[in-house]
PDB file of C-alpha atoms in Angstrom:
ATOM      1  CA  ALA A 290     -15.342  54.484  36.783  1.00  0.00           C
ATOM      2  CA  ILE A 291     -16.758  57.795  38.040  1.00  0.00           C
ATOM      3  CA  TRP A 292     -19.238  55.979  40.292  1.00  0.00           C
ATOM      4  CA  TYR A 293     -16.437  53.823  41.721  1.00  0.00           C
ATOM      5  CA  GLU A 294     -14.281  56.895  42.514  1.00  0.00           C
ATOM      6  CA  ALA A 295     -17.201  58.741  44.165  1.00  0.00           C
ATOM      7  CA  THR A 296     -18.079  55.684  46.255  1.00  0.00           C
ATOM      8  CA  ALA A 297     -14.466  55.229  47.308  1.00  0.00           C
ATOM      9  CA  ALA A 298     -14.231  58.900  48.379  1.00  0.00           C
ATOM     10  CA  LEU A 299     -17.397  58.652  50.489  1.00  0.00           C
ATOM     11  CA  LEU A 300     -16.249  55.444  52.139  1.00  0.00           C
ATOM     12  CA  ALA A 301     -12.767  56.782  52.873  1.00  0.00           C
ATOM     13  CA  SER A 302     -13.925  59.916  54.732  1.00  0.00           C
ATOM     14  CA  PRO A 303     -16.324  59.868  57.707  1.00  0.00           C
ATOM     15  CA  GLN A 304     -19.790  61.022  56.761  1.00  0.00           C
ATOM     16  CA  PRO A 305     -21.174  64.233  58.398  1.00  0.00           C
ATOM     17  CA  PHE A 306     -24.325  62.619  59.798  1.00  0.00           C
ATOM     18  CA  VAL A 307     -22.268  59.895  61.530  1.00  0.00           C
ATOM     19  CA  ARG A 308     -20.226  62.648  63.267  1.00  0.00           C
ATOM     20  CA  CYS A 309     -23.452  64.315  64.409  1.00  0.00           C
ATOM     21  CA  LEU A 310     -24.831  61.134  65.848  1.00  0.00           C
ATOM     22  CA  SER A 311     -21.666  60.295  67.717  1.00  0.00           C
ATOM     23  CA  ALA A 312     -21.497  63.852  69.133  1.00  0.00           C
ATOM     24  CA  ASP A 313     -25.122  63.714  70.339  1.00  0.00           C
ATOM     25  CA  PHE A 314     -24.725  60.433  72.154  1.00  0.00           C
ATOM     26  CA  ALA A 315     -22.294  60.563  75.006  1.00  0.00           C
ATOM     27  CA  SER A 316     -22.713  56.994  76.077  1.00  0.00           C
ATOM     28  CA  ASP A 317     -20.889  54.116  74.538  1.00  0.00           C
ATOM     29  CA  SER A 318     -23.975  51.914  74.564  1.00  0.00           C
ATOM     30  CA  PHE A 319     -24.815  52.904  71.010  1.00  0.00           C
ATOM     31  CA  ALA A 320     -22.349  51.467  68.471  1.00  0.00           C
ATOM     32  CA  MET A 321     -22.579  51.324  64.741  1.00  0.00           C
ATOM     33  CA  ALA A 322     -21.865  48.214  62.692  1.00  0.00           C
ATOM     34  CA  PRO A 323     -18.425  48.167  61.051  1.00  0.00           C
ATOM     35  CA  ARG A 324     -18.315  48.873  57.365  1.00  0.00           C
ATOM     36  CA  SER A 325     -17.799  45.930  54.984  1.00  0.00           C
ATOM     37  CA  ALA A 326     -16.893  48.037  51.942  1.00  0.00           C
ATOM     38  CA  PRO A 327     -13.124  47.412  52.089  1.00  0.00           C
ATOM     39  CA  ARG A 328     -13.742  43.673  52.028  1.00  0.00           C
ATOM     40  CA  SER A 329     -16.051  43.927  49.001  1.00  0.00           C
ATOM     41  CA  ARG A 330     -13.476  46.069  47.226  1.00  0.00           C
ATOM     42  CA  ALA A 331     -10.855  43.360  47.787  1.00  0.00           C
ATOM     43  CA  VAL A 332     -13.137  40.568  46.522  1.00  0.00           C
ATOM     44  CA  ALA A 333     -14.309  42.361  43.355  1.00  0.00           C
ATOM     45  CA  PRO A 334     -11.008  42.094  41.390  1.00  0.00           C
ATOM     46  CA  GLY A 335     -10.757  38.398  42.266  1.00  0.00           C
ATOM     47  CA  LEU A 336     -14.280  37.754  41.013  1.00  0.00           C
ATOM     48  CA  LEU A 337     -13.507  39.706  37.856  1.00  0.00           C
ATOM     49  CA  VAL A 338     -10.415  37.576  37.150  1.00  0.00           C
ATOM     50  CA  LEU A 339     -12.383  34.382  37.825  1.00  0.00           C
ATOM     51  CA  ALA A 340     -15.147  35.465  35.442  1.00  0.00           C
ATOM     52  CA  ALA A 341     -12.586  36.285  32.720  1.00  0.00           C
ATOM     53  CA  LEU A 342     -10.920  32.882  33.186  1.00  0.00           C
ATOM     54  CA  ALA A 343     -14.270  31.092  32.955  1.00  0.00           C
ATOM     55  CA  ALA A 344     -15.204  33.038  29.804  1.00  0.00           C
ATOM     56  CA  SER A 345     -11.878  32.195  28.147  1.00  0.00           C
ATOM     57  CA  LEU A 346     -12.266  28.481  28.983  1.00  0.00           C
ATOM     58  CA  VAL A 347     -15.761  28.462  27.491  1.00  0.00           C
ATOM     59  CA  TYR A 348     -14.464  30.205  24.345  1.00  0.00           C
ATOM     60  CA  LEU A 349     -11.468  27.904  23.919  1.00  0.00           C
ATOM     61  CA  GLY A 350     -13.615  24.849  24.575  1.00  0.00           C
ATOM     62  CA  SER A 351     -16.016  25.833  21.812  1.00  0.00           C
ATOM     63  CA  LEU A 352     -13.294  25.924  19.133  1.00  0.00           C
ATOM     64  CA  GLY A 353     -13.412  22.143  18.734  1.00  0.00           C
ATOM     65  CA  PRO A 354     -10.656  19.562  18.634  1.00  0.00           C
ATOM     66  CA  ALA A 355      -7.133  20.431  17.533  1.00  0.00           C
ATOM     67  CA  TYR A 356      -5.084  18.206  15.252  1.00  0.00           C
ATOM     68  CA  SER A 357      -1.349  17.787  15.034  1.00  0.00           C
ATOM     69  CA  VAL A 358       0.364  16.946  11.754  1.00  0.00           C
ATOM     70  CA  LYS A 359       3.666  15.147  11.932  1.00  0.00           C
ATOM     71  CA  GLY A 360       6.340  16.060   9.444  1.00  0.00           C
ATOM     72  CA  ALA A 361      10.034  16.492   8.942  1.00  0.00           C
ATOM     73  CA  TRP A 362      12.236  19.096   7.397  1.00  0.00           C
ATOM     74  CA  GLN A 363      14.655  17.729   4.797  1.00  0.00           C
ATOM     75  CA  GLY A 364      16.641  20.880   4.156  1.00  0.00           C
ATOM     76  CA  GLN A 365      20.303  21.805   4.235  1.00  0.00           C
ATOM     77  CA  PRO A 366      21.825  23.707   7.178  1.00  0.00           C
ATOM     78  CA  SER A 367      22.769  26.532   4.789  1.00  0.00           C
ATOM     79  CA  THR A 368      19.041  27.169   4.308  1.00  0.00           C
ATOM     80  CA  LEU A 369      18.868  28.504   7.850  1.00  0.00           C
ATOM     81  CA  LYS A 370      21.186  31.378   6.859  1.00  0.00           C
ATOM     82  CA  ASP A 371      18.594  32.526   4.315  1.00  0.00           C
ATOM     83  CA  THR A 372      15.865  32.224   6.952  1.00  0.00           C
ATOM     84  CA  VAL A 373      17.724  34.578   9.270  1.00  0.00           C
ATOM     85  CA  LYS A 374      17.858  37.086   6.408  1.00  0.00           C
ATOM     86  CA  GLY A 375      14.068  36.810   5.988  1.00  0.00           C
ATOM     87  CA  ASP A 376      13.905  34.367   3.041  1.00  0.00           C
ATOM     88  CA  PHE A 377      11.421  31.727   4.196  1.00  0.00           C
ATOM     89  CA  GLY A 378      10.814  30.230   0.729  1.00  0.00           C
ATOM     90  CA  SER A 379      13.355  27.433   1.012  1.00  0.00           C
ATOM     91  CA  VAL A 380      12.165  26.473   4.502  1.00  0.00           C
ATOM     92  CA  MET A 381       8.552  26.368   3.345  1.00  0.00           C
ATOM     93  CA  GLU A 382       9.518  24.155   0.392  1.00  0.00           C
ATOM     94  CA  GLY A 383      11.087  21.714   2.850  1.00  0.00           C
ATOM     95  CA  LEU A 384       7.884  21.650   4.902  1.00  0.00           C
ATOM     96  CA  GLU A 385       5.507  21.097   1.967  1.00  0.00           C
ATOM     97  CA  PRO A 386       3.730  17.770   2.164  1.00  0.00           C
ATOM     98  CA  LYS A 387       4.442  15.280  -0.583  1.00  0.00           C
ATOM     99  CA  VAL A 388       1.035  14.232  -1.864  1.00  0.00           C
ATOM    100  CA  SER A 389       0.400  11.817  -4.686  1.00  0.00           C
ATOM    101  CA  PHE A 390      -3.037  11.562  -6.184  1.00  0.00           C
ATOM    102  CA  PRO A 391      -4.209   8.669  -8.315  1.00  0.00           C
ATOM    103  CA  PRO A 392      -3.917   9.312 -12.044  1.00  0.00           C
ATOM    104  CA  ILE A 393      -6.940  10.955 -13.625  1.00  0.00           C
ATOM    105  CA  ALA A 394      -7.630  10.390 -17.316  1.00  0.00           C
ATOM    106  CA  TYR A 395     -10.192  11.137 -20.016  1.00  0.00           C
ATOM    107  CA  HIS A 396     -10.117   9.209 -23.314  1.00  0.00           C
ATOM    108  CA  ARG A 397     -12.145   9.849 -26.446  1.00  0.00           C
ATOM    109  CA  GLU A 398     -11.456   8.861 -30.066  1.00  0.00           C
ATOM    110  CA  GLY A 399      -7.663   8.860 -29.927  1.00  0.00           C
ATOM    111  CA  VAL A 400      -7.365  11.929 -27.668  1.00  0.00           C
ATOM    112  CA  ALA A 401      -6.588  11.535 -23.966  1.00  0.00           C
ATOM    113  CA  LEU A 402      -6.173  14.086 -21.193  1.00  0.00           C
ATOM    114  CA  SER A 403      -4.574  12.907 -17.973  1.00  0.00           C
ATOM    115  CA  VAL A 404      -2.980  14.197 -14.782  1.00  0.00           C
ATOM    116  CA  GLU A 405       0.083  12.272 -13.601  1.00  0.00           C
ATOM    117  CA  ASP A 406       2.536  13.428 -10.935  1.00  0.00           C
ATOM    118  CA  GLY A 407       0.880  16.836 -10.865  1.00  0.00           C
ATOM    119  CA  ARG A 408       1.324  17.403 -14.612  1.00  0.00           C
ATOM    120  CA  LEU A 409      -1.400  17.740 -17.214  1.00  0.00           C
ATOM    121  CA  ASN A 410      -0.748  15.541 -20.249  1.00  0.00           C
ATOM    122  CA  ALA A 411      -2.424  15.521 -23.643  1.00  0.00           C
ATOM    123  CA  ASP A 412      -2.019  12.385 -25.800  1.00  0.00           C
ATOM    124  CA  TYR A 413      -3.026  11.766 -29.387  1.00  0.00           C
ATOM    125  CA  THR A 414      -2.916   8.360 -31.026  1.00  0.00           C
ATOM    126  CA  ALA A 415      -3.838   7.604 -34.625  1.00  0.00           C
ATOM    127  CA  LYS A 416      -3.485   4.617 -36.918  1.00  0.00           C
ATOM    128  CA  LEU A 417      -2.110   5.878 -40.246  1.00  0.00           C
ATOM    129  CA  ASP A 418      -2.324   2.633 -42.224  1.00  0.00           C
ATOM    130  CA  GLY A 419      -2.505  -1.080 -41.529  1.00  0.00           C
ATOM    131  CA  ASP A 420       0.658  -1.274 -39.438  1.00  0.00           C
ATOM    132  CA  THR A 421       1.783   2.326 -38.746  1.00  0.00           C
ATOM    133  CA  MET A 422       0.825   4.183 -35.559  1.00  0.00           C
ATOM    134  CA  LEU A 423       1.393   7.861 -34.729  1.00  0.00           C
ATOM    135  CA  GLN A 424       1.583   8.871 -31.061  1.00  0.00           C
ATOM    136  CA  LEU A 425       2.046  12.388 -29.679  1.00  0.00           C
ATOM    137  CA  ARG A 426       2.284  13.437 -26.018  1.00  0.00           C
ATOM    138  CA  VAL A 427       2.531  17.032 -24.691  1.00  0.00           C
ATOM    139  CA  ASN A 428       2.465  18.153 -21.044  1.00  0.00           C
ATOM    140  CA  ASP A 429       1.854  21.487 -19.338  1.00  0.00           C
ATOM    141  CA  GLU A 430       5.605  22.202 -19.139  1.00  0.00           C
ATOM    142  CA  GLN A 431       5.843  22.024 -22.973  1.00  0.00           C
ATOM    143  CA  GLU A 432       7.737  18.740 -22.969  1.00  0.00           C
ATOM    144  CA  TRP A 433       6.663  16.639 -25.913  1.00  0.00           C
ATOM    145  CA  ARG A 434       7.280  13.200 -27.400  1.00  0.00           C
ATOM    146  CA  ALA A 435       6.256  11.870 -30.775  1.00  0.00           C
ATOM    147  CA  SER A 436       6.656   8.420 -32.219  1.00  0.00           C
ATOM    148  CA  LEU A 437       5.920   6.810 -35.534  1.00  0.00           C
ATOM    149  CA  ARG A 438       6.002   3.001 -35.430  1.00  0.00           C
ATOM    150  CA  GLY A 439       5.514   0.504 -38.151  1.00  0.00           C
ATOM    151  CA  GLU A 440       5.993  -3.217 -38.546  1.00  0.00           C
ATOM    152  CA  ASP A 441       9.754  -2.981 -39.177  1.00  0.00           C
ATOM    153  CA  ALA A 442      10.679   0.684 -38.572  1.00  0.00           C
ATOM    154  CA  SER A 443      10.268   3.245 -35.789  1.00  0.00           C
ATOM    155  CA  LEU A 444      11.067   6.911 -35.196  1.00  0.00           C
ATOM    156  CA  ARG A 445      10.910   8.621 -31.785  1.00  0.00           C
ATOM    157  CA  VAL A 446      11.433  12.358 -31.336  1.00  0.00           C
ATOM    158  CA  ARG A 447      11.324  14.384 -28.104  1.00  0.00           C
ATOM    159  CA  GLY A 448      11.915  18.014 -27.201  1.00  0.00           C
ATOM    160  CA  GLN A 449      11.052  21.036 -25.075  1.00  0.00           C
ATOM    161  CA  GLY A 450       8.738  23.608 -26.659  1.00  0.00           C
ATOM    162  CA  ALA A 451       9.922  25.011 -29.988  1.00  0.00           C
ATOM    163  CA  ASN A 452      13.576  24.893 -28.911  1.00  0.00           C
ATOM    164  CA  LEU A 453      15.474  22.845 -31.510  1.00  0.00           C
ATOM    165  CA  ASP A 454      18.562  22.635 -29.281  1.00  0.00           C
ATOM    166  CA  SER A 455      16.683  20.293 -26.935  1.00  0.00           C
ATOM    167  CA  LEU A 456      15.494  18.068 -29.789  1.00  0.00           C
ATOM    168  CA  SER A 457      16.572  14.420 -29.683  1.00  0.00           C
ATOM    169  CA  TRP A 458      15.558  11.510 -31.876  1.00  0.00           C
ATOM    170  CA  GLU A 459      15.996   7.770 -32.287  1.00  0.00           C
ATOM    171  CA  ALA A 460      15.304   5.698 -35.405  1.00  0.00           C
ATOM    172  CA  ALA A 461      15.408   1.958 -35.934  1.00  0.00           C
ATOM    173  CA  GLN A 462      14.938  -0.343 -38.922  1.00  0.00           C
ATOM    174  CA  SER A 463      14.874  -4.105 -38.794  1.00  0.00           C
ATOM    175  CA  SER A 464      14.835  -6.554 -41.663  1.00  0.00           C
ATOM    176  CA  SER A 465      15.789 -10.053 -42.620  1.00  0.00           C
ATOM    177  CA  VAL A 466      18.640 -10.312 -45.122  1.00  0.00           C
ATOM    178  CA  GLU A 467      19.226 -13.452 -47.186  1.00  0.00           C
ATOM    179  CA  ASP A 468      22.416 -15.343 -46.273  1.00  0.00           C
ATOM    180  CA  VAL A 469      22.973 -12.933 -43.298  1.00  0.00           C
ATOM    181  CA  GLY A 470      19.907 -13.276 -41.054  1.00  0.00           C
ATOM    182  CA  ASP A 471      17.999 -10.685 -39.092  1.00  0.00           C
ATOM    183  CA  VAL A 472      19.539  -7.210 -39.148  1.00  0.00           C
ATOM    184  CA  LYS A 473      18.541  -4.265 -36.954  1.00  0.00           C
ATOM    185  CA  VAL A 474      19.988  -0.809 -37.569  1.00  0.00           C
ATOM    186  CA  GLU A 475      19.584   1.957 -34.966  1.00  0.00           C
ATOM    187  CA  PHE A 476      20.389   5.670 -35.282  1.00  0.00           C
ATOM    188  CA  ASN A 477      20.113   8.472 -32.739  1.00  0.00           C
ATOM    189  CA  SER A 478      20.926  12.121 -32.255  1.00  0.00           C
ATOM    190  CA  ASP A 479      23.516  11.536 -29.518  1.00  0.00           C
ATOM    191  CA  LYS A 480      26.890  13.003 -30.377  1.00  0.00           C
TER     192      LYS A 480
END
């Protein structure tokens, strides 16, 4: 920047030796070539802009291809009020992709671990006697189901964690009664 200012000052004012030469020569036969510095000063910013544009095109071209993902927002108009206040959580939930992965499972000697619908499940199955099976299923949200099934009776219980208020059960017994026929009795915890 200092060099540019010094050069501009020298080019703007006539140089002392040029004044001496023009004073010594009285005839007009000797003429000096016109200066081309103003033209080069006008071209330099244009070349600088062109170089910057070329560098930016090379940089942007090296980033690789860009991909566009199509989607839709399935939110309520009232959500936009929260967005204006700075709460972007509900908008982001509406933009989350819905992805479903195939179920993944591991089975070994009555114990099974699986992932279904984004939830981790643990299953246990055991045969208690000749016709009675025990099954237990627990997931990562502490929902659980247990069932005890035999040849003519069954009991199913489900709940959430250790909370007994969420406990529900169903029981059934079937039998054949003489002179009546087949009878099936069902009980449940519904009120």
